[in-house]
Amino acid sequence: MKLRKVTAASAVVLALAVTATACGSDKKNSDSSGGGKKITIGIKFDQPGIGQKTPQGYSGFDVDVATYVAGKLGYKPDQIQWKETKSAERENALSRGDVDFIAASYSITPEREKKVDFAGPYLLAHQDVLVRADDTAIKSPSDLNSKKLCSVTGSTSAQNVHDKLAPKAQLQQYPTYSACLTGLQNKAIDALTTDDSILAGYASQAAFKGKFKLGGFKMTNENYGIGVKKGSDLKAKINTALEAMVSDGSWKKAVDKNFGPANYKNEPAPKIGNIVS
């Protein structure tokens, strides 16, 4: 009789353990293969044309790329959990496991590669300037001398131009790119600088369509990659997905959709693993 009680109790414990394990697996994201319950992807929430959260949902080139990649990994759009991943937090978010991968205008650099792995690149961007559409005075970086050059607080873009190309440029720091755009529109500043893809995204907004143009200066090379945790087997799978996105024409459609209104002259889709210095 005592033996039966012990066996019954053990069965209850075993059942509870199985239930707990099953519940835990429902919450866990799949790191190595698709088809799990959810996948968490880090993006920017405040960059029109790149990654933006709107009342209608999420939009931008990085969002389109990430959605395509997730699909190839076995996840439908409604299985994606989008997580805002600000620039300073990207490496920490991956190392902590807060996200499965990050597509957030994330330039591949040797320093970052010490901390995370990158799939891609999937876009070659360049530092550039945005000026008013009717501006004929700024035709090269040297023309920025004595001009009011804007970038966001904390960014090194404007300082790079000042130090290397236009030492007499008058640097202006605004809290957001939107504030820089307003200043550019109102002629409080003469040019805005950051990655050309980001500039194209802002200039493509309906409120600004036709009001600005890109300089086309290509002052730096920015190889955008998809960040994954160091050692993750997702890297190879994402690379395969990115190659498919280019080959089936989805990559070009995403570029035209998100940057086309700004007449963005994008580089051809980069080859996987080809980092342009």
Coordinates of C-alpha atoms in Angstrom, one line a residue:
M1 CA 0.0 0.0 0.0
K2 CA 2.8 2.3 0.9
L3 CA 4.5 1.5 -2.4
R4 CA 1.4 2.5 -4.3
K5 CA 1.3 5.9 -2.6
V6 CA 5.0 6.6 -3.4
T7 CA 4.4 5.5 -7.1
A8 CA 1.3 7.7 -7.4
A9 CA 3.2 10.7 -5.9
S10 CA 6.1 10.2 -8.2
A11 CA 3.6 10.1 -11.2
V12 CA 2.2 13.5 -10.1
V13 CA 5.7 15.0 -9.8
L14 CA 6.6 13.6 -13.2
A15 CA 3.5 15.0 -14.7
L16 CA 4.1 18.4 -13.2
A17 CA 7.7 18.4 -14.5
V18 CA 6.6 17.5 -18.0
T19 CA 4.0 20.3 -17.9
A20 CA 6.5 22.8 -16.7
T21 CA 8.9 21.8 -19.4
A22 CA 6.2 22.2 -22.0
C23 CA 5.2 25.6 -20.8
G24 CA 8.8 26.7 -20.8
S25 CA 9.3 25.6 -24.4
D26 CA 6.3 27.6 -25.5
K27 CA 8.0 30.8 -24.4
K28 CA 11.4 30.1 -25.8
N29 CA 12.4 31.5 -29.1
S30 CA 14.0 29.2 -31.6
D31 CA 17.7 30.2 -32.2
S32 CA 18.7 27.6 -34.8
S33 CA 15.6 26.8 -36.8
G34 CA 12.3 28.3 -37.8
G35 CA 8.8 27.2 -37.0
G36 CA 9.0 28.2 -33.3
K37 CA 6.2 30.1 -31.6
K38 CA 7.8 33.5 -31.9
I39 CA 11.0 35.1 -33.1
T40 CA 12.2 38.4 -31.6
I41 CA 13.9 40.9 -34.0
G42 CA 15.6 44.1 -33.1
I43 CA 15.0 47.2 -35.3
K44 CA 14.9 50.9 -35.0
F45 CA 11.6 52.5 -34.2
D46 CA 12.4 56.1 -35.2
Q47 CA 14.0 55.9 -38.7
P48 CA 11.6 56.4 -41.6
G49 CA 12.5 54.3 -44.5
I50 CA 14.7 52.1 -42.4
G51 CA 12.8 51.0 -39.3
Q52 CA 9.8 52.9 -37.9
K53 CA 6.9 52.2 -35.6
T54 CA 3.7 53.8 -36.8
P55 CA 0.0 53.5 -35.8
Q56 CA -0.4 51.1 -38.7
G57 CA 2.5 48.8 -37.6
Y58 CA 6.2 48.7 -38.6
S59 CA 7.7 49.8 -41.9
G60 CA 11.1 50.4 -43.5
F61 CA 13.8 48.6 -45.5
D62 CA 15.2 46.9 -42.5
V63 CA 11.7 45.7 -41.5
D64 CA 11.2 44.3 -45.0
V65 CA 14.5 42.6 -45.0
A66 CA 13.9 41.1 -41.5
T67 CA 10.4 40.0 -42.4
Y68 CA 11.7 38.2 -45.5
V69 CA 14.5 36.5 -43.5
A70 CA 12.1 35.5 -40.8
G71 CA 9.9 33.9 -43.4
K72 CA 12.8 31.9 -44.8
L73 CA 13.5 30.7 -41.2
G74 CA 9.9 29.5 -40.9
Y75 CA 8.2 32.4 -39.2
K76 CA 5.1 34.1 -40.5
P77 CA 4.7 37.9 -40.0
D78 CA 2.3 37.4 -37.0
Q79 CA 5.0 35.3 -35.3
I80 CA 7.5 38.2 -35.3
Q81 CA 7.9 40.2 -32.1
W82 CA 9.6 43.6 -33.0
K83 CA 11.8 45.1 -30.3
E84 CA 13.2 48.6 -30.3
T85 CA 17.0 48.3 -30.4
K86 CA 18.8 51.6 -30.0
S87 CA 22.4 51.9 -31.3
A88 CA 24.1 51.8 -27.9
E89 CA 22.2 48.7 -26.8
R90 CA 22.6 46.5 -29.9
E91 CA 25.5 44.3 -28.6
N92 CA 24.0 44.0 -25.1
A93 CA 20.6 43.0 -26.5
L94 CA 22.2 40.1 -28.5
S95 CA 24.5 38.9 -25.7
R96 CA 21.6 38.9 -23.2
G97 CA 19.4 37.0 -25.7
D98 CA 16.8 39.8 -25.7
V99 CA 16.5 39.4 -29.5
D100 CA 17.3 36.6 -32.0
F101 CA 18.8 39.0 -34.5
I102 CA 19.1 42.7 -35.2
A103 CA 18.5 44.6 -38.5
A104 CA 18.9 48.2 -37.5
S105 CA 21.2 50.2 -39.9
Y106 CA 23.9 48.1 -38.1
S107 CA 27.3 48.8 -39.8
I108 CA 29.8 45.9 -39.7
T109 CA 33.0 47.1 -38.0
P110 CA 36.0 45.2 -36.7
E111 CA 35.3 46.4 -33.2
R112 CA 31.7 45.2 -33.3
E113 CA 32.8 41.8 -34.8
K114 CA 34.7 41.1 -31.5
K115 CA 31.3 41.1 -29.7
V116 CA 28.7 39.8 -32.2
D117 CA 28.6 37.9 -35.5
F118 CA 27.2 39.5 -38.7
A119 CA 25.3 38.0 -41.6
G120 CA 25.5 39.9 -44.8
P121 CA 26.1 42.6 -45.6
Y122 CA 22.7 43.3 -47.2
L123 CA 23.2 47.0 -48.0
L124 CA 26.2 49.3 -48.8
A125 CA 25.4 52.8 -47.6
H126 CA 27.6 55.9 -47.5
Q127 CA 27.8 59.0 -45.4
D128 CA 26.2 61.8 -47.4
V129 CA 24.5 65.1 -47.0
L130 CA 20.9 66.2 -47.6
V131 CA 20.3 69.7 -48.9
R132 CA 17.3 71.6 -50.1
A133 CA 16.1 70.6 -53.6
D134 CA 16.8 74.1 -55.0
D135 CA 20.3 74.4 -53.5
T136 CA 23.0 74.8 -56.2
A137 CA 25.8 75.9 -54.0
I138 CA 26.7 72.6 -52.3
K139 CA 28.2 70.4 -55.0
S140 CA 31.1 68.7 -53.1
P141 CA 32.1 68.2 -49.5
S142 CA 34.4 71.2 -49.6
D143 CA 31.4 73.4 -50.4
L144 CA 30.3 72.8 -46.8
N145 CA 32.9 75.2 -45.6
S146 CA 31.2 78.1 -43.8
K147 CA 27.9 76.3 -44.1
K148 CA 25.7 75.2 -41.2
L149 CA 26.0 71.4 -41.0
C150 CA 23.5 69.5 -38.9
S151 CA 23.5 66.1 -37.3
V152 CA 21.9 64.6 -34.2
T153 CA 23.4 65.1 -30.7
G154 CA 25.9 62.3 -30.0
S155 CA 26.5 61.5 -33.7
T156 CA 30.1 61.7 -35.1
S157 CA 28.9 62.2 -38.7
A158 CA 29.2 66.0 -38.7
Q159 CA 32.4 66.0 -36.8
N160 CA 33.9 63.6 -39.3
V161 CA 33.1 66.0 -42.2
H162 CA 34.5 68.9 -40.2
D163 CA 37.7 67.1 -39.3
K164 CA 38.5 65.6 -42.7
L165 CA 36.7 67.5 -45.5
A166 CA 35.4 70.9 -44.5
P167 CA 37.2 72.3 -41.5
K168 CA 35.3 75.6 -41.7
A169 CA 31.8 73.9 -41.6
Q170 CA 29.7 75.3 -38.8
L171 CA 28.5 72.3 -36.8
Q172 CA 25.0 72.3 -35.5
Q173 CA 23.6 69.6 -33.1
Y174 CA 19.9 69.0 -33.0
P175 CA 18.1 66.4 -30.8
T176 CA 16.6 64.4 -33.7
Y177 CA 16.9 64.1 -37.5
S178 CA 13.4 65.4 -37.8
A179 CA 14.5 68.6 -36.1
C180 CA 17.4 68.9 -38.5
L181 CA 15.0 68.5 -41.4
T182 CA 12.8 71.3 -40.1
G183 CA 15.9 73.5 -39.7
L184 CA 16.9 72.6 -43.3
Q185 CA 13.5 73.4 -44.6
N186 CA 13.4 76.7 -42.7
K187 CA 16.9 77.6 -43.9
A188 CA 18.2 77.6 -40.3
I189 CA 20.8 75.1 -41.5
D190 CA 22.3 74.4 -44.9
A191 CA 22.8 70.6 -44.8
L192 CA 22.2 67.5 -42.8
T193 CA 24.6 64.6 -42.7
T194 CA 24.4 60.9 -41.8
D195 CA 24.1 57.6 -43.8
D196 CA 22.6 58.2 -47.3
S197 CA 20.0 55.4 -46.6
I198 CA 18.8 57.2 -43.5
L199 CA 18.7 60.5 -45.3
A200 CA 16.7 58.9 -48.2
G201 CA 14.3 57.5 -45.8
Y202 CA 13.5 60.8 -44.2
A203 CA 13.4 62.6 -47.6
S204 CA 10.9 60.0 -48.8
Q205 CA 8.3 60.9 -46.3
A206 CA 5.1 62.4 -47.9
A207 CA 5.6 65.7 -46.0
F208 CA 9.1 66.2 -47.4
K209 CA 8.7 64.7 -50.9
G210 CA 10.5 66.8 -53.5
K211 CA 11.8 69.3 -50.9
F212 CA 15.3 67.8 -50.5
K213 CA 18.0 66.0 -52.4
L214 CA 21.0 63.9 -51.6
G215 CA 24.5 65.2 -52.4
G216 CA 25.8 61.9 -53.6
F217 CA 29.2 62.5 -52.0
K218 CA 29.8 58.9 -50.6
M219 CA 32.1 60.1 -47.9
T220 CA 32.3 56.7 -46.1
N221 CA 31.3 53.1 -46.6
E222 CA 28.7 51.6 -44.3
N223 CA 28.2 47.9 -44.7
Y224 CA 24.9 47.1 -43.1
G225 CA 24.8 43.6 -41.6
I226 CA 22.3 41.5 -39.5
G227 CA 23.7 41.0 -36.0
V228 CA 23.4 37.7 -34.2
K229 CA 24.8 36.4 -31.0
K230 CA 28.4 35.3 -31.2
G231 CA 28.6 31.7 -32.4
S232 CA 24.9 31.5 -33.4
D233 CA 24.1 29.1 -36.2
L234 CA 21.6 31.7 -37.4
K235 CA 24.3 33.5 -39.3
A236 CA 24.6 30.9 -42.1
K237 CA 20.8 30.6 -42.4
I238 CA 20.3 34.3 -42.6
N239 CA 23.0 34.6 -45.3
T240 CA 21.2 32.0 -47.3
A241 CA 17.9 34.0 -46.9
L242 CA 19.6 37.2 -47.9
E243 CA 21.0 35.6 -51.1
A244 CA 17.5 34.4 -51.9
M245 CA 16.0 37.8 -51.3
V246 CA 18.4 39.3 -53.9
S247 CA 18.0 36.5 -56.5
D248 CA 14.2 36.6 -56.5
G249 CA 14.0 40.4 -56.8
S250 CA 12.5 41.1 -53.4
W251 CA 15.6 43.1 -52.3
K252 CA 15.3 45.5 -55.2
K253 CA 11.6 45.9 -54.6
A254 CA 12.3 46.8 -50.9
V255 CA 14.9 49.4 -51.9
D256 CA 12.6 51.1 -54.5
K257 CA 9.6 51.0 -52.1
N258 CA 11.5 52.6 -49.1
F259 CA 14.0 54.9 -50.8
G260 CA 12.7 55.5 -54.3
P261 CA 10.8 58.8 -53.6
A262 CA 14.2 60.4 -52.7
N263 CA 15.8 59.3 -55.9
Y264 CA 18.3 57.3 -53.9
K265 CA 21.0 55.9 -56.1
N266 CA 21.7 52.7 -54.2
E267 CA 24.7 50.5 -54.7
P268 CA 24.0 47.0 -56.1
A269 CA 23.2 44.3 -53.6
P270 CA 26.5 43.4 -51.9
K271 CA 27.9 39.9 -52.0
I272 CA 27.7 38.0 -48.7
G273 CA 30.9 38.5 -46.8
N274 CA 32.2 41.3 -49.0
I275 CA 33.0 44.1 -46.7
V276 CA 33.9 47.3 -48.5
S277 CA 36.4 49.4 -46.5

